[in-house]
Amino acid sequence: MPATDYARDRTIDGNRLLKDLYAVREIGKYRTGVHRPTFSPQDVEARHWLVARLTEAGLDASIDGIGNVYGRDPRPGRKLLMGSHIETQNHAGWLDGVLGVVYGLEVARTLGHGIDVAAWADEEGHFGSFIGSRSFCGLLTEPEIDVCANRETGVSLRDALRKAGFSGRPRQKIDTARYRGYLEAHIEQGADLEDHHLRIGVVTAIVGMHRFKIQFKGQQNHAGTTRMAVRKDAGVALVKLVAAIETRFPLVAGPRTVWTTGDIKLDPGAASIVPGGAELVFQFRDTDPAILDALDATLNELLAEAAKGPCEVTVSQRGTTDPSTMDPGFQGALTAAAQRHAPGLHQPMPSGAGHDAQILSHVLPSAMLFVPSIGGISHHYSENTRDEDIVLGCQVFADAADLILAKG
């Protein structure tokens, strides 16, 4: 790219960027990470902290009726929207989500115009699925809000919003004519960049995910007196299904397909009782819709086979998130900026985790940038990224944003 394309200074202030990240890290600090679940007192404090920083940057800042934080550039012209989330998983890392929000803040300060910043509510799913970005895109209904509740405490979303002080405020809705598109930055949450000694990832697509809650009903009975031949052991039935998945899924999976049995419960779960009930939560992910369909069909076959055994098998919950392809032009801007600041140290790559960008991509051209995660660790308080990689990523982000805005 000709040097004249970079004539205007857009050098970020790395020290200011890190100062902001270190400051918000103190809100809900837990060991070396953060515990800031959605609409907890710490999360609400962080949202108000962000409003103050956005206001200082010259943006019109507010929190809406679903808890989204917005900083709107008051100057005329089309904008580029930047954002991510500010809440965390329980006892988790200090960069997951908030990195992208503070990148947006720093780019807005650096470029001086053309940038809106958002912190979407509950990307981490404490109350629902992408409730903040879905609300902004007009995909979250009032009846759905009525039934959303905290997955651990059972507190309703309505009550949580009321306690946080956000209840009764209008929910902001997107004006697509305002925006050129959406950019999101994030830590990789994996080790691909680190393993290949790279510093920037340009996301090509975000995985789709299929989720299931599968239940087995057998016969609870005495572990010492119930003969093996007549047992209806729900735990054994569950284990056989998981083993069958591990055998059959590799036959239809793609090179980056992943699947996880993340939660198993036995009822009653006692050493001397044959379990009469068992439940598992299962998911699989890929960026290819055809592979997702093949995995879905394979699981249905395995469930049908399991139902021929002594226990009843039911799927009580199903959820599907479609894969999202990132905008090729925006990918090109990120790649050009990465080549300028980290020549030969960047790569295109899919995202194995879900992000708000997959929601925004339904209504705006969207793209994502990754920076390395040390050891590939995330969703744990030991999550970390080198300061120099944080600063580099933001500089690449700023350059890409300016390229996109220059195209009108």
mmCIF file of C-alpha atoms in Angstrom:
data_model
loop_
_atom_site.group_PDB
_atom_site.id
_atom_site.type_symbol
_atom_site.label_atom_id
_atom_site.label_comp_id
_atom_site.label_asym_id
_atom_site.label_seq_id
_atom_site.Cartn_x
_atom_site.Cartn_y
_atom_site.Cartn_z
ATOM 1 C CA MET A 1 0.000 0.000 0.000
ATOM 2 C CA PRO A 2 1.488 3.426 -0.941
ATOM 3 C CA ALA A 3 2.921 5.432 1.910
ATOM 4 C CA THR A 4 0.594 8.326 1.025
ATOM 5 C CA ASP A 5 -2.336 6.204 2.188
ATOM 6 C CA TYR A 6 -0.991 6.706 5.690
ATOM 7 C CA ALA A 7 -0.229 10.416 5.461
ATOM 8 C CA ARG A 8 -2.508 11.472 8.336
ATOM 9 C CA ASP A 9 -1.214 10.736 11.827
ATOM 10 C CA ARG A 10 -3.285 8.113 13.616
ATOM 11 C CA THR A 11 -0.807 6.955 16.225
ATOM 12 C CA ILE A 12 -2.561 5.717 19.323
ATOM 13 C CA ASP A 13 -1.373 6.490 22.851
ATOM 14 C CA GLY A 14 -0.302 3.073 24.105
ATOM 15 C CA ASN A 15 0.243 4.231 27.674
ATOM 16 C CA ARG A 16 -3.249 5.763 27.814
ATOM 17 C CA LEU A 17 -4.732 2.562 26.414
ATOM 18 C CA LEU A 18 -3.013 0.381 29.005
ATOM 19 C CA LYS A 19 -3.894 2.806 31.815
ATOM 20 C CA ASP A 20 -7.585 2.451 30.966
ATOM 21 C CA LEU A 21 -7.386 -1.326 30.795
ATOM 22 C CA TYR A 22 -5.552 -1.490 34.120
ATOM 23 C CA ALA A 23 -8.132 0.834 35.698
ATOM 24 C CA VAL A 24 -11.176 -1.190 34.676
ATOM 25 C CA ARG A 25 -9.337 -4.348 35.739
ATOM 26 C CA GLU A 26 -9.613 -3.093 39.329
ATOM 27 C CA ILE A 27 -13.430 -3.147 39.156
ATOM 28 C CA GLY A 28 -14.271 -6.640 40.356
ATOM 29 C CA LYS A 29 -10.644 -7.760 40.494
ATOM 30 C CA TYR A 30 -10.212 -11.437 41.384
ATOM 31 C CA ARG A 31 -6.669 -12.760 41.795
ATOM 32 C CA THR A 32 -5.013 -11.867 38.466
ATOM 33 C CA GLY A 33 -8.379 -11.687 36.681
ATOM 34 C CA VAL A 34 -11.850 -10.259 37.170
ATOM 35 C CA HIS A 35 -15.209 -11.394 38.547
ATOM 36 C CA ARG A 36 -17.749 -9.051 36.955
ATOM 37 C CA PRO A 37 -20.884 -11.016 35.963
ATOM 38 C CA THR A 38 -23.656 -9.217 34.113
ATOM 39 C CA PHE A 39 -25.499 -6.562 36.170
ATOM 40 C CA SER A 40 -23.562 -7.372 39.330
ATOM 41 C CA PRO A 41 -22.608 -4.244 41.303
ATOM 42 C CA GLN A 42 -19.129 -4.494 39.778
ATOM 43 C CA ASP A 43 -20.502 -4.706 36.247
ATOM 44 C CA VAL A 44 -22.787 -1.714 36.806
ATOM 45 C CA GLU A 45 -19.834 0.244 38.210
ATOM 46 C CA ALA A 46 -17.771 -0.644 35.132
ATOM 47 C CA ARG A 47 -20.553 0.557 32.817
ATOM 48 C CA HIS A 48 -20.682 3.914 34.563
ATOM 49 C CA TRP A 49 -16.861 4.084 34.461
ATOM 50 C CA LEU A 50 -17.065 3.606 30.697
ATOM 51 C CA VAL A 51 -19.724 6.324 30.306
ATOM 52 C CA ALA A 52 -17.353 8.756 32.027
ATOM 53 C CA ARG A 53 -14.431 7.818 29.753
ATOM 54 C CA LEU A 54 -16.549 8.079 26.598
ATOM 55 C CA THR A 55 -17.826 11.497 27.696
ATOM 56 C CA GLU A 56 -14.265 12.688 28.309
ATOM 57 C CA ALA A 57 -13.468 11.578 24.749
ATOM 58 C CA GLY A 58 -16.144 13.915 23.371
ATOM 59 C CA LEU A 59 -18.788 11.290 22.693
ATOM 60 C CA ASP A 60 -22.424 11.479 23.750
ATOM 61 C CA ALA A 61 -22.545 8.590 26.227
ATOM 62 C CA SER A 62 -25.489 6.768 27.775
ATOM 63 C CA ILE A 63 -26.736 3.416 29.066
ATOM 64 C CA ASP A 64 -29.961 2.115 27.558
ATOM 65 C CA GLY A 65 -32.809 -0.029 28.870
ATOM 66 C CA ILE A 66 -31.057 -3.361 28.265
ATOM 67 C CA GLY A 67 -27.759 -2.190 29.782
ATOM 68 C CA ASN A 68 -25.874 -1.397 26.575
ATOM 69 C CA VAL A 69 -23.393 1.471 26.869
ATOM 70 C CA TYR A 70 -23.153 3.805 23.853
ATOM 71 C CA GLY A 71 -20.755 6.549 22.953
ATOM 72 C CA ARG A 72 -22.006 8.429 19.887
ATOM 73 C CA ASP A 73 -19.838 10.793 17.863
ATOM 74 C CA PRO A 74 -21.833 14.079 17.664
ATOM 75 C CA ARG A 75 -20.057 15.286 14.527
ATOM 76 C CA PRO A 76 -21.679 14.865 11.083
ATOM 77 C CA GLY A 77 -20.881 12.042 8.683
ATOM 78 C CA ARG A 78 -21.152 8.288 8.574
ATOM 79 C CA LYS A 79 -19.602 6.334 11.424
ATOM 80 C CA LEU A 80 -17.786 3.118 12.099
ATOM 81 C CA LEU A 81 -19.192 1.286 15.114
ATOM 82 C CA MET A 82 -16.723 -0.461 17.436
ATOM 83 C CA GLY A 83 -17.461 -2.542 20.484
ATOM 84 C CA SER A 84 -17.495 -5.729 22.500
ATOM 85 C CA HIS A 85 -18.625 -6.478 26.068
ATOM 86 C CA ILE A 86 -17.522 -5.383 29.514
ATOM 87 C CA GLU A 87 -18.972 -8.083 31.807
ATOM 88 C CA THR A 88 -17.039 -11.319 32.427
ATOM 89 C CA GLN A 89 -17.546 -14.958 33.080
ATOM 90 C CA ASN A 90 -17.297 -15.898 36.759
ATOM 91 C CA HIS A 91 -13.759 -15.560 38.170
ATOM 92 C CA ALA A 92 -12.401 -15.119 34.681
ATOM 93 C CA GLY A 93 -9.900 -13.059 32.719
ATOM 94 C CA TRP A 94 -9.291 -9.309 32.620
ATOM 95 C CA LEU A 95 -9.269 -8.832 28.832
ATOM 96 C CA ASP A 96 -12.092 -10.986 27.453
ATOM 97 C CA GLY A 97 -14.503 -8.437 25.995
ATOM 98 C CA VAL A 98 -13.275 -5.227 27.583
ATOM 99 C CA LEU A 99 -10.201 -5.150 25.331
ATOM 100 C CA GLY A 100 -12.402 -4.447 22.313
ATOM 101 C CA VAL A 101 -14.402 -1.777 24.119
ATOM 102 C CA VAL A 102 -11.300 0.123 25.248
ATOM 103 C CA TYR A 103 -9.801 -0.259 21.761
ATOM 104 C CA GLY A 104 -12.896 1.537 20.468
ATOM 105 C CA LEU A 105 -12.455 4.283 23.061
ATOM 106 C CA GLU A 106 -8.795 4.757 22.151
ATOM 107 C CA VAL A 107 -9.467 4.793 18.402
ATOM 108 C CA ALA A 108 -12.229 7.381 18.920
ATOM 109 C CA ARG A 109 -9.773 9.604 20.806
ATOM 110 C CA THR A 110 -7.024 9.059 18.237
ATOM 111 C CA LEU A 111 -8.989 9.668 15.043
ATOM 112 C CA GLY A 112 -11.084 12.446 16.559
ATOM 113 C CA HIS A 113 -14.164 11.707 14.489
ATOM 114 C CA GLY A 114 -16.171 8.940 12.847
ATOM 115 C CA ILE A 115 -16.188 6.370 15.661
ATOM 116 C CA ASP A 116 -19.123 5.229 17.804
ATOM 117 C CA VAL A 117 -18.350 2.869 20.689
ATOM 118 C CA ALA A 118 -20.584 0.261 22.310
ATOM 119 C CA ALA A 119 -20.343 -2.162 25.221
ATOM 120 C CA TRP A 120 -22.995 -4.789 24.573
ATOM 121 C CA ALA A 121 -24.836 -6.250 27.547
ATOM 122 C CA ASP A 122 -24.452 -9.894 28.516
ATOM 123 C CA GLU A 123 -22.406 -11.321 25.673
ATOM 124 C CA GLU A 124 -21.305 -13.887 28.247
ATOM 125 C CA GLY A 125 -24.845 -15.240 28.527
ATOM 126 C CA HIS A 126 -25.600 -14.892 32.234
ATOM 127 C CA PHE A 127 -29.224 -14.062 31.361
ATOM 128 C CA GLY A 128 -29.607 -15.026 27.718
ATOM 129 C CA SER A 129 -27.975 -15.174 24.313
ATOM 130 C CA PHE A 130 -26.329 -11.930 23.117
ATOM 131 C CA ILE A 131 -29.167 -9.908 24.612
ATOM 132 C CA GLY A 132 -27.428 -6.550 24.177
ATOM 133 C CA SER A 133 -26.360 -6.765 20.540
ATOM 134 C CA ARG A 134 -29.586 -8.548 19.616
ATOM 135 C CA SER A 135 -31.581 -5.756 21.230
ATOM 136 C CA PHE A 136 -29.635 -3.153 19.241
ATOM 137 C CA CYS A 137 -30.318 -5.062 16.013
ATOM 138 C CA GLY A 138 -34.045 -5.390 16.747
ATOM 139 C CA LEU A 139 -33.829 -9.142 17.395
ATOM 140 C CA LEU A 140 -34.815 -9.191 21.092
ATOM 141 C CA THR A 141 -38.536 -9.055 21.868
ATOM 142 C CA GLU A 142 -40.235 -7.873 25.051
ATOM 143 C CA PRO A 143 -41.735 -11.370 25.652
ATOM 144 C CA GLU A 144 -38.223 -12.847 25.501
ATOM 145 C CA ILE A 145 -37.001 -10.282 28.025
ATOM 146 C CA ASP A 146 -39.904 -11.348 30.264
ATOM 147 C CA VAL A 147 -38.624 -14.939 30.451
ATOM 148 C CA CYS A 148 -34.859 -14.302 30.626
ATOM 149 C CA ALA A 149 -33.353 -15.125 34.009
ATOM 150 C CA ASN A 150 -29.913 -15.526 35.521
ATOM 151 C CA ARG A 151 -28.659 -19.033 34.809
ATOM 152 C CA GLU A 152 -27.271 -19.440 38.345
ATOM 153 C CA THR A 153 -29.472 -17.395 40.675
ATOM 154 C CA GLY A 154 -32.793 -17.459 38.824
ATOM 155 C CA VAL A 155 -33.152 -13.684 39.190
ATOM 156 C CA SER A 156 -35.224 -12.374 36.287
ATOM 157 C CA LEU A 157 -33.690 -10.034 33.747
ATOM 158 C CA ARG A 158 -36.414 -7.480 34.510
ATOM 159 C CA ASP A 159 -35.476 -7.481 38.209
ATOM 160 C CA ALA A 160 -31.762 -7.281 37.427
ATOM 161 C CA LEU A 161 -32.290 -4.275 35.150
ATOM 162 C CA ARG A 162 -34.437 -2.627 37.810
ATOM 163 C CA LYS A 163 -31.808 -3.134 40.517
ATOM 164 C CA ALA A 164 -29.081 -1.847 38.188
ATOM 165 C CA GLY A 165 -31.076 1.330 37.565
ATOM 166 C CA PHE A 166 -31.614 0.720 33.841
ATOM 167 C CA SER A 167 -35.266 -0.312 33.916
ATOM 168 C CA GLY A 168 -37.667 1.992 32.082
ATOM 169 C CA ARG A 169 -35.038 3.467 29.787
ATOM 170 C CA PRO A 170 -35.623 3.070 26.042
ATOM 171 C CA ARG A 171 -33.694 0.384 24.207
ATOM 172 C CA GLN A 172 -31.498 1.882 21.504
ATOM 173 C CA LYS A 173 -32.046 0.505 17.970
ATOM 174 C CA ILE A 174 -29.615 0.592 15.108
ATOM 175 C CA ASP A 175 -29.788 3.205 12.365
ATOM 176 C CA THR A 176 -28.062 1.327 9.550
ATOM 177 C CA ALA A 177 -27.773 4.495 7.445
ATOM 178 C CA ARG A 178 -25.484 5.959 10.121
ATOM 179 C CA TYR A 179 -22.826 3.269 9.840
ATOM 180 C CA ARG A 180 -20.187 2.092 7.390
ATOM 181 C CA GLY A 181 -19.988 -1.078 9.449
ATOM 182 C CA TYR A 182 -18.821 -2.691 12.675
ATOM 183 C CA LEU A 183 -15.375 -3.702 13.953
ATOM 184 C CA GLU A 184 -14.631 -5.768 17.041
ATOM 185 C CA ALA A 185 -11.299 -6.653 18.619
ATOM 186 C CA HIS A 186 -10.743 -9.530 21.018
ATOM 187 C CA ILE A 187 -8.121 -11.737 22.534
ATOM 188 C CA GLU A 188 -7.877 -14.967 20.565
ATOM 189 C CA GLN A 189 -8.874 -17.229 23.495
ATOM 190 C CA GLY A 190 -6.779 -19.956 21.892
ATOM 191 C CA ALA A 191 -3.135 -20.666 21.137
ATOM 192 C CA ASP A 192 -3.004 -20.617 17.335
ATOM 193 C CA LEU A 193 -1.319 -17.214 17.054
ATOM 194 C CA GLU A 194 1.131 -17.942 19.848
ATOM 195 C CA ASP A 195 1.955 -21.417 18.536
ATOM 196 C CA HIS A 196 2.788 -19.961 15.117
ATOM 197 C CA HIS A 197 4.690 -16.958 16.552
ATOM 198 C CA LEU A 198 2.175 -14.508 15.064
ATOM 199 C CA ARG A 199 0.824 -11.290 16.542
ATOM 200 C CA ILE A 200 -2.408 -10.482 14.692
ATOM 201 C CA GLY A 201 -5.336 -12.612 13.543
ATOM 202 C CA VAL A 202 -7.841 -11.356 10.972
ATOM 203 C CA VAL A 203 -11.076 -13.241 11.499
ATOM 204 C CA THR A 204 -12.641 -14.772 8.396
ATOM 205 C CA ALA A 205 -15.757 -16.262 9.989
ATOM 206 C CA ILE A 206 -17.338 -16.912 13.385
ATOM 207 C CA VAL A 207 -18.493 -20.417 14.170
ATOM 208 C CA GLY A 208 -22.069 -21.534 14.387
ATOM 209 C CA MET A 209 -23.040 -23.583 17.422
ATOM 210 C CA HIS A 210 -25.699 -26.220 18.066
ATOM 211 C CA ARG A 211 -26.575 -26.795 21.749
ATOM 212 C CA PHE A 212 -28.585 -29.573 23.364
ATOM 213 C CA LYS A 213 -29.797 -30.588 26.793
ATOM 214 C CA ILE A 214 -30.285 -34.366 26.670
ATOM 215 C CA GLN A 215 -32.021 -36.300 29.433
ATOM 216 C CA PHE A 216 -32.192 -40.006 30.254
ATOM 217 C CA LYS A 217 -34.892 -41.596 32.371
ATOM 218 C CA GLY A 218 -34.252 -45.019 33.864
ATOM 219 C CA GLN A 219 -35.133 -46.682 37.178
ATOM 220 C CA GLN A 220 -33.574 -45.605 40.457
ATOM 221 C CA ASN A 221 -32.748 -48.646 42.553
ATOM 222 C CA HIS A 222 -30.399 -50.202 45.109
ATOM 223 C CA ALA A 223 -26.815 -50.550 43.870
ATOM 224 C CA GLY A 224 -26.222 -53.762 45.797
ATOM 225 C CA THR A 225 -29.378 -55.739 45.092
ATOM 226 C CA THR A 226 -30.349 -54.802 41.535
ATOM 227 C CA ARG A 227 -29.034 -57.388 39.081
ATOM 228 C CA MET A 228 -27.084 -56.016 36.138
ATOM 229 C CA ALA A 229 -29.346 -57.749 33.633
ATOM 230 C CA VAL A 230 -32.434 -55.809 34.751
ATOM 231 C CA ARG A 231 -30.945 -52.432 35.497
ATOM 232 C CA LYS A 232 -32.164 -49.266 33.805
ATOM 233 C CA ASP A 233 -29.110 -47.195 34.618
ATOM 234 C CA ALA A 234 -29.504 -43.672 33.259
ATOM 235 C CA GLY A 235 -25.852 -42.877 33.983
ATOM 236 C CA VAL A 236 -24.614 -45.773 31.876
ATOM 237 C CA ALA A 237 -26.933 -44.742 29.046
ATOM 238 C CA LEU A 238 -25.497 -41.231 29.165
ATOM 239 C CA VAL A 239 -21.896 -42.468 29.114
ATOM 240 C CA LYS A 240 -22.627 -44.750 26.155
ATOM 241 C CA LEU A 241 -24.007 -41.811 24.180
ATOM 242 C CA VAL A 242 -20.936 -39.688 24.912
ATOM 243 C CA ALA A 243 -18.664 -42.579 23.870
ATOM 244 C CA ALA A 244 -20.649 -43.043 20.645
ATOM 245 C CA ILE A 245 -20.286 -39.333 19.870
ATOM 246 C CA GLU A 246 -16.515 -39.570 20.296
ATOM 247 C CA THR A 247 -16.472 -42.486 17.850
ATOM 248 C CA ARG A 248 -18.833 -41.175 15.180
ATOM 249 C CA PHE A 249 -18.314 -37.419 15.114
ATOM 250 C CA PRO A 250 -14.728 -37.582 13.752
ATOM 251 C CA LEU A 251 -16.101 -39.326 10.651
ATOM 252 C CA VAL A 252 -18.130 -36.233 9.630
ATOM 253 C CA ALA A 253 -16.219 -33.415 11.366
ATOM 254 C CA GLY A 254 -14.174 -30.764 9.601
ATOM 255 C CA PRO A 255 -10.577 -29.805 10.454
ATOM 256 C CA ARG A 256 -11.708 -27.172 12.983
ATOM 257 C CA THR A 257 -14.889 -28.811 14.307
ATOM 258 C CA VAL A 258 -15.100 -28.996 18.095
ATOM 259 C CA TRP A 259 -17.656 -30.597 20.389
ATOM 260 C CA THR A 260 -18.036 -30.568 24.149
ATOM 261 C CA THR A 261 -20.027 -32.319 26.846
ATOM 262 C CA GLY A 262 -19.774 -29.483 29.310
ATOM 263 C CA ASP A 263 -22.177 -30.450 32.083
ATOM 264 C CA ILE A 264 -23.286 -33.862 33.384
ATOM 265 C CA LYS A 265 -25.721 -34.512 36.227
ATOM 266 C CA LEU A 266 -26.842 -37.823 37.761
ATOM 267 C CA ASP A 267 -30.008 -38.191 39.799
ATOM 268 C CA PRO A 268 -29.714 -38.786 42.694
ATOM 269 C CA GLY A 269 -25.947 -38.982 42.311
ATOM 270 C CA ALA A 270 -25.210 -41.244 45.275
ATOM 271 C CA ALA A 271 -22.590 -43.993 45.423
ATOM 272 C CA SER A 272 -24.996 -46.798 46.388
ATOM 273 C CA ILE A 273 -27.927 -45.924 44.132
ATOM 274 C CA VAL A 274 -28.426 -46.832 40.489
ATOM 275 C CA PRO A 275 -29.197 -43.435 38.933
ATOM 276 C CA GLY A 276 -32.723 -43.149 37.664
ATOM 277 C CA GLY A 277 -32.050 -39.903 35.839
ATOM 278 C CA ALA A 278 -29.151 -38.362 33.977
ATOM 279 C CA GLU A 279 -28.648 -35.174 32.001
ATOM 280 C CA LEU A 280 -25.944 -33.737 29.826
ATOM 281 C CA VAL A 281 -25.433 -30.426 28.042
ATOM 282 C CA PHE A 282 -23.734 -30.906 24.690
ATOM 283 C CA GLN A 283 -22.603 -28.549 21.942
ATOM 284 C CA PHE A 284 -20.686 -28.598 18.671
ATOM 285 C CA ARG A 285 -19.220 -25.756 16.599
ATOM 286 C CA ASP A 286 -17.995 -25.122 13.064
ATOM 287 C CA THR A 287 -18.002 -22.351 10.467
ATOM 288 C CA ASP A 288 -19.365 -24.598 7.681
ATOM 289 C CA PRO A 289 -23.190 -24.938 7.648
ATOM 290 C CA ALA A 290 -22.960 -28.248 5.772
ATOM 291 C CA ILE A 291 -20.740 -29.740 8.466
ATOM 292 C CA LEU A 292 -23.066 -28.469 11.184
ATOM 293 C CA ASP A 293 -25.990 -30.151 9.409
ATOM 294 C CA ALA A 294 -24.040 -33.409 9.110
ATOM 295 C CA LEU A 295 -23.168 -33.354 12.807
ATOM 296 C CA ASP A 296 -26.800 -32.648 13.672
ATOM 297 C CA ALA A 297 -27.934 -35.634 11.600
ATOM 298 C CA THR A 298 -25.302 -37.855 13.209
ATOM 299 C CA LEU A 299 -26.408 -36.850 16.701
ATOM 300 C CA ASN A 300 -30.031 -37.611 15.818
ATOM 301 C CA GLU A 301 -28.966 -41.076 14.642
ATOM 302 C CA LEU A 302 -27.107 -41.675 17.904
ATOM 303 C CA LEU A 303 -30.092 -40.519 19.950
ATOM 304 C CA ALA A 304 -32.331 -42.931 18.042
ATOM 305 C CA GLU A 305 -29.903 -45.756 18.760
ATOM 306 C CA ALA A 306 -29.732 -44.792 22.440
ATOM 307 C CA ALA A 307 -33.543 -44.863 22.646
ATOM 308 C CA LYS A 308 -33.464 -48.580 21.793
ATOM 309 C CA GLY A 309 -31.799 -49.249 25.143
ATOM 310 C CA PRO A 310 -33.466 -49.631 28.540
ATOM 311 C CA CYS A 311 -33.780 -45.873 29.232
ATOM 312 C CA GLU A 312 -35.964 -43.172 27.736
ATOM 313 C CA VAL A 313 -34.081 -40.423 25.922
ATOM 314 C CA THR A 314 -35.394 -36.900 25.348
ATOM 315 C CA VAL A 315 -33.921 -33.628 24.132
ATOM 316 C CA SER A 316 -35.455 -30.987 26.366
ATOM 317 C CA GLN A 317 -33.660 -27.986 24.868
ATOM 318 C CA ARG A 318 -32.162 -27.186 21.470
ATOM 319 C CA GLY A 319 -30.411 -23.997 20.466
ATOM 320 C CA THR A 320 -28.787 -22.969 17.213
ATOM 321 C CA THR A 321 -26.487 -20.095 16.333
ATOM 322 C CA ASP A 322 -25.645 -19.735 12.659
ATOM 323 C CA PRO A 323 -22.061 -19.180 11.480
ATOM 324 C CA SER A 324 -21.211 -15.695 10.220
ATOM 325 C CA THR A 325 -18.776 -14.709 7.477
ATOM 326 C CA MET A 326 -16.847 -11.492 8.020
ATOM 327 C CA ASP A 327 -16.884 -8.749 5.379
ATOM 328 C CA PRO A 328 -14.083 -9.266 2.802
ATOM 329 C CA GLY A 329 -13.415 -5.539 2.396
ATOM 330 C CA PHE A 330 -13.054 -5.011 6.127
ATOM 331 C CA GLN A 331 -10.804 -8.063 6.338
ATOM 332 C CA GLY A 332 -8.668 -6.427 3.657
ATOM 333 C CA ALA A 333 -8.369 -3.216 5.671
ATOM 334 C CA LEU A 334 -7.311 -5.127 8.769
ATOM 335 C CA THR A 335 -4.807 -7.171 6.752
ATOM 336 C CA ALA A 336 -3.283 -4.066 5.162
ATOM 337 C CA ALA A 337 -2.924 -2.413 8.559
ATOM 338 C CA ALA A 338 -1.438 -5.573 10.050
ATOM 339 C CA GLN A 339 1.076 -5.835 7.221
ATOM 340 C CA ARG A 340 2.168 -2.263 7.852
ATOM 341 C CA HIS A 341 2.728 -2.709 11.582
ATOM 342 C CA ALA A 342 3.544 -6.436 11.833
ATOM 343 C CA PRO A 343 4.753 -7.550 8.387
ATOM 344 C CA GLY A 344 4.554 -11.316 8.008
ATOM 345 C CA LEU A 345 3.257 -11.744 11.565
ATOM 346 C CA HIS A 346 -0.473 -11.952 10.860
ATOM 347 C CA GLN A 347 -2.858 -14.533 9.448
ATOM 348 C CA PRO A 348 -6.483 -15.029 8.446
ATOM 349 C CA MET A 349 -8.308 -17.370 10.831
ATOM 350 C CA PRO A 350 -11.795 -18.398 11.963
ATOM 351 C CA SER A 351 -13.138 -17.669 15.422
ATOM 352 C CA GLY A 352 -14.010 -20.750 17.427
ATOM 353 C CA ALA A 353 -15.825 -18.634 20.022
ATOM 354 C CA GLY A 354 -19.024 -16.673 19.593
ATOM 355 C CA HIS A 355 -18.926 -12.860 19.564
ATOM 356 C CA ASP A 356 -21.332 -9.957 19.179
ATOM 357 C CA ALA A 357 -19.886 -9.413 15.698
ATOM 358 C CA GLN A 358 -21.866 -12.427 14.496
ATOM 359 C CA ILE A 359 -25.065 -10.637 15.507
ATOM 360 C CA LEU A 360 -24.049 -7.269 14.040
ATOM 361 C CA SER A 361 -22.995 -8.992 10.799
ATOM 362 C CA HIS A 362 -26.684 -9.613 10.030
ATOM 363 C CA VAL A 363 -27.275 -5.866 9.639
ATOM 364 C CA LEU A 364 -23.845 -4.284 8.998
ATOM 365 C CA PRO A 365 -20.586 -5.228 7.257
ATOM 366 C CA SER A 366 -18.529 -6.593 10.143
ATOM 367 C CA ALA A 367 -15.043 -7.859 10.908
ATOM 368 C CA MET A 368 -12.856 -8.863 13.832
ATOM 369 C CA LEU A 369 -9.230 -8.664 14.884
ATOM 370 C CA PHE A 370 -7.500 -11.055 17.309
ATOM 371 C CA VAL A 371 -4.419 -10.555 19.465
ATOM 372 C CA PRO A 372 -2.608 -13.517 21.072
ATOM 373 C CA SER A 373 -3.613 -15.120 24.358
ATOM 374 C CA ILE A 374 -0.665 -16.276 26.451
ATOM 375 C CA GLY A 375 -0.844 -20.056 26.645
ATOM 376 C CA GLY A 376 -4.167 -19.954 24.822
ATOM 377 C CA ILE A 377 -5.951 -19.456 28.164
ATOM 378 C CA SER A 378 -9.279 -17.668 28.538
ATOM 379 C CA HIS A 379 -12.362 -17.891 30.774
ATOM 380 C CA HIS A 380 -9.919 -18.248 33.679
ATOM 381 C CA TYR A 381 -8.338 -15.643 35.929
ATOM 382 C CA SER A 382 -4.859 -16.462 34.548
ATOM 383 C CA GLU A 383 -5.872 -15.187 31.081
ATOM 384 C CA ASN A 384 -3.325 -12.657 29.790
ATOM 385 C CA THR A 385 -1.844 -10.927 26.737
ATOM 386 C CA ARG A 386 1.492 -9.130 26.519
ATOM 387 C CA ASP A 387 1.258 -5.342 26.786
ATOM 388 C CA GLU A 388 3.149 -4.927 23.517
ATOM 389 C CA ASP A 389 0.623 -7.136 21.725
ATOM 390 C CA ILE A 390 -2.268 -5.155 23.229
ATOM 391 C CA VAL A 391 -0.767 -1.898 21.958
ATOM 392 C CA LEU A 392 0.093 -3.317 18.532
ATOM 393 C CA GLY A 393 -3.414 -4.664 18.077
ATOM 394 C CA CYS A 394 -4.969 -1.295 18.847
ATOM 395 C CA GLN A 395 -2.664 0.456 16.389
ATOM 396 C CA VAL A 396 -3.645 -1.990 13.658
ATOM 397 C CA PHE A 397 -7.278 -1.459 14.622
ATOM 398 C CA ALA A 398 -6.948 2.326 14.347
ATOM 399 C CA ASP A 399 -5.285 2.157 10.929
ATOM 400 C CA ALA A 400 -7.927 -0.226 9.595
ATOM 401 C CA ALA A 401 -10.710 2.003 10.910
ATOM 402 C CA ASP A 402 -9.241 5.036 9.178
ATOM 403 C CA LEU A 403 -8.957 3.132 5.902
ATOM 404 C CA ILE A 404 -12.588 2.068 6.110
ATOM 405 C CA LEU A 405 -13.831 5.563 6.952
ATOM 406 C CA ALA A 406 -11.782 7.063 4.105
ATOM 407 C CA LYS A 407 -13.821 5.055 1.634
ATOM 408 C CA GLY A 408 -16.954 6.991 2.632
#
